JSON list of C-alpha atoms in Angstrom, two decimals:
[
{"chain": "A", "resi": 1, "resn": "MET", "atom": "CA", "xyz": [-110.35, 92.55, 2.68]},
{"chain": "A", "resi": 2, "resn": "SER", "atom": "CA", "xyz": [-107.23, 92.16, 1.56]},
{"chain": "A", "resi": 3, "resn": "SER", "atom": "CA", "xyz": [-107.55, 88.56, 0.02]},
{"chain": "A", "resi": 4, "resn": "LEU", "atom": "CA", "xyz": [-110.44, 90.41, -2.21]},
{"chain": "A", "resi": 5, "resn": "ILE", "atom": "CA", "xyz": [-108.20, 92.63, -4.07]},
{"chain": "A", "resi": 6, "resn": "THR", "atom": "CA", "xyz": [-107.19, 91.40, -6.83]},
{"chain": "A", "resi": 7, "resn": "GLU", "atom": "CA", "xyz": [-104.83, 92.85, -8.86]},
{"chain": "A", "resi": 8, "resn": "ASP", "atom": "CA", "xyz": [-106.75, 93.95, -11.13]},
{"chain": "A", "resi": 9, "resn": "GLU", "atom": "CA", "xyz": [-108.31, 95.97, -9.36]},
{"chain": "A", "resi": 10, "resn": "ILE", "atom": "CA", "xyz": [-105.48, 98.23, -8.40]},
{"chain": "A", "resi": 11, "resn": "SER", "atom": "CA", "xyz": [-103.96, 98.49, -11.68]},
{"chain": "A", "resi": 12, "resn": "HIS", "atom": "CA", "xyz": [-103.97, 102.11, -12.07]},
{"chain": "A", "resi": 13, "resn": "GLU", "atom": "CA", "xyz": [-103.00, 103.42, -9.10]},
{"chain": "A", "resi": 14, "resn": "SER", "atom": "CA", "xyz": [-99.90, 105.26, -9.32]},
{"chain": "A", "resi": 15, "resn": "GLU", "atom": "CA", "xyz": [-98.84, 106.46, -6.09]},
{"chain": "A", "resi": 16, "resn": "LEU", "atom": "CA", "xyz": [-99.47, 105.62, -2.19]},
{"chain": "A", "resi": 17, "resn": "VAL", "atom": "CA", "xyz": [-100.10, 108.27, 0.16]},
{"chain": "A", "resi": 18, "resn": "TRP", "atom": "CA", "xyz": [-98.70, 108.18, 3.48]},
{"chain": "A", "resi": 19, "resn": "LEU", "atom": "CA", "xyz": [-100.01, 110.05, 6.54]},
{"chain": "A", "resi": 20, "resn": "GLU", "atom": "CA", "xyz": [-97.90, 108.33, 9.15]},
{"chain": "A", "resi": 21, "resn": "ASP", "atom": "CA", "xyz": [-94.71, 106.68, 9.33]},
{"chain": "A", "resi": 22, "resn": "ILE", "atom": "CA", "xyz": [-95.57, 103.06, 8.69]},
{"chain": "A", "resi": 23, "resn": "GLU", "atom": "CA", "xyz": [-92.31, 102.64, 9.96]},
{"chain": "A", "resi": 24, "resn": "ASP", "atom": "CA", "xyz": [-93.10, 102.18, 13.45]},
{"chain": "A", "resi": 25, "resn": "LEU", "atom": "CA", "xyz": [-96.68, 100.12, 12.00]},
{"chain": "A", "resi": 26, "resn": "ASP", "atom": "CA", "xyz": [-97.07, 96.79, 11.89]},
{"chain": "A", "resi": 27, "resn": "TYR", "atom": "CA", "xyz": [-99.61, 96.08, 9.84]},
{"chain": "A", "resi": 28, "resn": "VAL", "atom": "CA", "xyz": [-102.87, 98.48, 8.76]},
{"chain": "A", "resi": 29, "resn": "ARG", "atom": "CA", "xyz": [-105.96, 98.14, 7.47]},
{"chain": "A", "resi": 30, "resn": "GLN", "atom": "CA", "xyz": [-106.54, 98.27, 4.04]},
{"chain": "A", "resi": 31, "resn": "SER", "atom": "CA", "xyz": [-110.01, 98.63, 2.18]},
{"chain": "A", "resi": 32, "resn": "LEU", "atom": "CA", "xyz": [-111.20, 99.04, -1.57]},
{"chain": "A", "resi": 33, "resn": "ASP", "atom": "CA", "xyz": [-113.77, 102.44, -0.84]},
{"chain": "A", "resi": 34, "resn": "ARG", "atom": "CA", "xyz": [-115.65, 104.63, -3.95]},
{"chain": "A", "resi": 35, "resn": "LEU", "atom": "CA", "xyz": [-114.30, 108.06, -4.22]},
{"chain": "A", "resi": 36, "resn": "PRO", "atom": "CA", "xyz": [-115.23, 110.42, -6.05]},
{"chain": "A", "resi": 37, "resn": "THR", "atom": "CA", "xyz": [-112.27, 111.32, -7.58]},
{"chain": "A", "resi": 38, "resn": "ARG", "atom": "CA", "xyz": [-108.88, 109.76, -8.65]},
{"chain": "A", "resi": 39, "resn": "LYS", "atom": "CA", "xyz": [-106.17, 111.60, -6.69]},
{"chain": "A", "resi": 40, "resn": "GLY", "atom": "CA", "xyz": [-105.90, 113.76, -3.45]},
{"chain": "A", "resi": 41, "resn": "ARG", "atom": "CA", "xyz": [-106.67, 112.86, 0.43]},
{"chain": "A", "resi": 42, "resn": "PRO", "atom": "CA", "xyz": [-110.58, 110.81, 0.68]},
{"chain": "A", "resi": 43, "resn": "ALA", "atom": "CA", "xyz": [-112.81, 112.20, 3.45]},
{"chain": "A", "resi": 44, "resn": "TYR", "atom": "CA", "xyz": [-112.55, 109.23, 6.08]},
{"chain": "A", "resi": 45, "resn": "HIS", "atom": "CA", "xyz": [-115.66, 107.82, 7.63]},
{"chain": "A", "resi": 46, "resn": "ARG", "atom": "CA", "xyz": [-114.55, 105.32, 10.81]},
{"chain": "A", "resi": 47, "resn": "ASP", "atom": "CA", "xyz": [-113.76, 105.27, 13.72]},
{"chain": "A", "resi": 48, "resn": "GLY", "atom": "CA", "xyz": [-109.84, 105.19, 14.28]},
{"chain": "A", "resi": 49, "resn": "ARG", "atom": "CA", "xyz": [-107.73, 107.07, 11.98]},
{"chain": "A", "resi": 50, "resn": "MET", "atom": "CA", "xyz": [-106.28, 107.10, 7.97]},
{"chain": "A", "resi": 51, "resn": "ILE", "atom": "CA", "xyz": [-103.09, 106.00, 7.43]},
{"chain": "A", "resi": 52, "resn": "GLY", "atom": "CA", "xyz": [-102.62, 106.50, 3.65]},
{"chain": "A", "resi": 53, "resn": "TYR", "atom": "CA", "xyz": [-104.31, 106.19, 0.53]},
{"chain": "A", "resi": 54, "resn": "ALA", "atom": "CA", "xyz": [-103.84, 105.34, -3.65]},
{"chain": "A", "resi": 55, "resn": "ILE", "atom": "CA", "xyz": [-103.54, 107.88, -6.19]},
{"chain": "A", "resi": 56, "resn": "LEU", "atom": "CA", "xyz": [-105.40, 106.82, -9.53]},
{"chain": "A", "resi": 57, "resn": "GLY", "atom": "CA", "xyz": [-103.54, 107.22, -12.81]},
{"chain": "A", "resi": 58, "resn": "PRO", "atom": "CA", "xyz": [-105.06, 109.00, -15.06]},
{"chain": "A", "resi": 59, "resn": "ASP", "atom": "CA", "xyz": [-106.55, 105.91, -17.25]},
{"chain": "A", "resi": 60, "resn": "ALA", "atom": "CA", "xyz": [-108.64, 104.95, -14.34]},
{"chain": "A", "resi": 61, "resn": "ARG", "atom": "CA", "xyz": [-111.93, 104.78, -15.16]},
{"chain": "A", "resi": 62, "resn": "ALA", "atom": "CA", "xyz": [-115.18, 105.56, -13.24]},
{"chain": "A", "resi": 63, "resn": "SER", "atom": "CA", "xyz": [-117.49, 103.32, -12.41]},
{"chain": "A", "resi": 64, "resn": "ARG", "atom": "CA", "xyz": [-119.92, 104.19, -14.84]},
{"chain": "A", "resi": 65, "resn": "ALA", "atom": "CA", "xyz": [-123.06, 102.98, -11.85]},
{"chain": "A", "resi": 66, "resn": "SER", "atom": "CA", "xyz": [-122.17, 105.29, -9.64]},
{"chain": "A", "resi": 67, "resn": "GLY", "atom": "CA", "xyz": [-119.37, 107.59, -11.21]},
{"chain": "A", "resi": 68, "resn": "THR", "atom": "CA", "xyz": [-116.54, 106.92, -8.90]},
{"chain": "A", "resi": 69, "resn": "PHE", "atom": "CA", "xyz": [-113.38, 105.66, -8.85]},
{"chain": "A", "resi": 70, "resn": "ARG", "atom": "CA", "xyz": [-112.69, 102.50, -6.55]},
{"chain": "A", "resi": 71, "resn": "ARG", "atom": "CA", "xyz": [-109.11, 103.20, -4.40]},
{"chain": "A", "resi": 72, "resn": "ARG", "atom": "CA", "xyz": [-107.51, 101.65, -1.62]},
{"chain": "A", "resi": 73, "resn": "VAL", "atom": "CA", "xyz": [-107.64, 103.28, 1.95]},
{"chain": "A", "resi": 74, "resn": "PHE", "atom": "CA", "xyz": [-105.12, 102.14, 4.56]},
{"chain": "A", "resi": 75, "resn": "TRP", "atom": "CA", "xyz": [-107.00, 102.36, 8.77]},
{"chain": "A", "resi": 76, "resn": "LEU", "atom": "CA", "xyz": [-106.40, 101.47, 11.70]},
{"chain": "A", "resi": 77, "resn": "LEU", "atom": "CA", "xyz": [-108.76, 101.10, 14.67]},
{"chain": "A", "resi": 78, "resn": "PRO", "atom": "CA", "xyz": [-108.47, 102.37, 18.16]},
{"chain": "A", "resi": 79, "resn": "HIS", "atom": "CA", "xyz": [-108.46, 98.99, 19.18]},
{"chain": "A", "resi": 80, "resn": "ASP", "atom": "CA", "xyz": [-105.57, 98.24, 16.47]},
{"chain": "A", "resi": 81, "resn": "ARG", "atom": "CA", "xyz": [-102.09, 96.96, 18.68]},
{"chain": "A", "resi": 82, "resn": "ASP", "atom": "CA", "xyz": [-100.36, 100.95, 17.41]},
{"chain": "A", "resi": 83, "resn": "MET", "atom": "CA", "xyz": [-102.75, 102.05, 20.53]},
{"chain": "A", "resi": 84, "resn": "GLU", "atom": "CA", "xyz": [-103.53, 98.12, 22.64]},
{"chain": "A", "resi": 85, "resn": "PRO", "atom": "CA", "xyz": [-100.23, 96.73, 22.16]},
{"chain": "A", "resi": 86, "resn": "ASP", "atom": "CA", "xyz": [-101.69, 94.00, 24.94]},
{"chain": "A", "resi": 87, "resn": "GLY", "atom": "CA", "xyz": [-105.30, 94.26, 23.90]},
{"chain": "A", "resi": 88, "resn": "LEU", "atom": "CA", "xyz": [-107.06, 92.11, 20.86]},
{"chain": "A", "resi": 89, "resn": "TYR", "atom": "CA", "xyz": [-104.52, 91.72, 18.33]},
{"chain": "A", "resi": 90, "resn": "ALA", "atom": "CA", "xyz": [-101.29, 91.62, 20.19]},
{"chain": "A", "resi": 91, "resn": "LYS", "atom": "CA", "xyz": [-100.01, 88.06, 18.65]},
{"chain": "A", "resi": 92, "resn": "SER", "atom": "CA", "xyz": [-102.25, 88.44, 15.35]},
{"chain": "A", "resi": 93, "resn": "ALA", "atom": "CA", "xyz": [-103.47, 90.77, 13.05]},
{"chain": "A", "resi": 94, "resn": "PRO", "atom": "CA", "xyz": [-107.09, 91.36, 11.32]},
{"chain": "A", "resi": 95, "resn": "ALA", "atom": "CA", "xyz": [-108.15, 89.72, 7.70]},
{"chain": "A", "resi": 96, "resn": "GLU", "atom": "CA", "xyz": [-107.75, 92.62, 6.17]},
{"chain": "A", "resi": 97, "resn": "GLY", "atom": "CA", "xyz": [-104.25, 93.32, 7.85]},
{"chain": "A", "resi": 98, "resn": "VAL", "atom": "CA", "xyz": [-101.26, 93.97, 6.02]},
{"chain": "A", "resi": 99, "resn": "ASP", "atom": "CA", "xyz": [-97.76, 95.14, 6.72]},
{"chain": "A", "resi": 100, "resn": "PRO", "atom": "CA", "xyz": [-97.14, 98.45, 5.14]},
{"chain": "A", "resi": 101, "resn": "ARG", "atom": "CA", "xyz": [-94.17, 97.64, 4.22]},
{"chain": "A", "resi": 102, "resn": "THR", "atom": "CA", "xyz": [-95.10, 95.31, 1.87]},
{"chain": "A", "resi": 103, "resn": "LEU", "atom": "CA", "xyz": [-97.78, 97.53, -0.09]},
{"chain": "A", "resi": 104, "resn": "HIS", "atom": "CA", "xyz": [-97.22, 99.80, -3.28]},
{"chain": "A", "resi": 105, "resn": "PRO", "atom": "CA", "xyz": [-99.05, 101.24, -5.86]},
{"chain": "A", "resi": 106, "resn": "ARG", "atom": "CA", "xyz": [-100.53, 98.38, -7.97]},
{"chain": "A", "resi": 107, "resn": "VAL", "atom": "CA", "xyz": [-99.50, 95.80, -5.48]},
{"chain": "A", "resi": 108, "resn": "LYS", "atom": "CA", "xyz": [-101.33, 93.72, -2.79]},
{"chain": "A", "resi": 109, "resn": "GLY", "atom": "CA", "xyz": [-99.39, 93.93, 0.43]},
{"chain": "A", "resi": 110, "resn": "TYR", "atom": "CA", "xyz": [-99.22, 90.92, 2.89]},
{"chain": "A", "resi": 111, "resn": "LYS", "atom": "CA", "xyz": [-99.12, 89.37, 6.15]},
{"chain": "A", "resi": 112, "resn": "THR", "atom": "CA", "xyz": [-96.12, 89.08, 7.84]},
{"chain": "A", "resi": 113, "resn": "GLU", "atom": "CA", "xyz": [-94.31, 87.67, 10.72]},
{"chain": "A", "resi": 114, "resn": "ARG", "atom": "CA", "xyz": [-94.30, 91.05, 11.97]},
{"chain": "A", "resi": 115, "resn": "SER", "atom": "CA", "xyz": [-97.64, 92.19, 11.11]},
{"chain": "A", "resi": 116, "resn": "GLU", "atom": "CA", "xyz": [-98.59, 88.91, 12.95]},
{"chain": "A", "resi": 117, "resn": "GLY", "atom": "CA", "xyz": [-97.43, 89.55, 16.16]},
{"chain": "A", "resi": 118, "resn": "GLY", "atom": "CA", "xyz": [-93.92, 88.12, 15.96]},
{"chain": "A", "resi": 119, "resn": "PRO", "atom": "CA", "xyz": [-90.67, 91.06, 15.85]},
{"chain": "A", "resi": 120, "resn": "PRO", "atom": "CA", "xyz": [-92.35, 93.78, 18.10]},
{"chain": "A", "resi": 121, "resn": "SER", "atom": "CA", "xyz": [-91.70, 97.58, 15.57]},
{"chain": "A", "resi": 122, "resn": "THR", "atom": "CA", "xyz": [-89.01, 99.76, 16.32]},
{"chain": "A", "resi": 123, "resn": "ALA", "atom": "CA", "xyz": [-91.46, 102.24, 18.37]},
{"chain": "A", "resi": 124, "resn": "MET", "atom": "CA", "xyz": [-92.38, 99.09, 20.84]},
{"chain": "A", "resi": 125, "resn": "GLN", "atom": "CA", "xyz": [-88.86, 97.57, 21.59]},
{"chain": "A", "resi": 126, "resn": "GLU", "atom": "CA", "xyz": [-88.13, 101.54, 21.95]},
{"chain": "A", "resi": 127, "resn": "LEU", "atom": "CA", "xyz": [-90.67, 102.05, 24.19]},
{"chain": "A", "resi": 128, "resn": "GLY", "atom": "CA", "xyz": [-89.76, 99.16, 26.11]},
{"chain": "A", "resi": 129, "resn": "ILE", "atom": "CA", "xyz": [-92.73, 96.96, 24.86]},
{"chain": "A", "resi": 130, "resn": "THR", "atom": "CA", "xyz": [-92.68, 93.31, 23.78]},
{"chain": "A", "resi": 131, "resn": "LEU", "atom": "CA", "xyz": [-95.39, 91.02, 22.72]},
{"chain": "A", "resi": 132, "resn": "PRO", "atom": "CA", "xyz": [-96.79, 87.66, 24.23]},
{"chain": "A", "resi": 133, "resn": "LEU", "atom": "CA", "xyz": [-95.58, 84.80, 22.73]}
]
């Protein structure tokens, strides 16, 4: 999904709110969700957990058809690398995954060596977890 997000779709972001310390995460999943408000913590209806979300500025307009706003939500699933370091994403990241340190308001973010299973995060190093390379 990250590759499908355009700069135009996120051009009204004013802030990203993180619910967890992103320094300990190699990647987060991002999606554009239709939400009823420009700001505030959105409801979360996926497995796993919400890691963060975007707040839109006052110039953002709701969809004429639905009355909703398109806002980015950042999340992880139970089988993602932070919970299963030797699992499915030990040496890769999901399609919608990006390195959270590359995310900023109005910036899509991108994959890095770290998000793709390269050098482990500080948290993984502290736990003595190494990725199979």
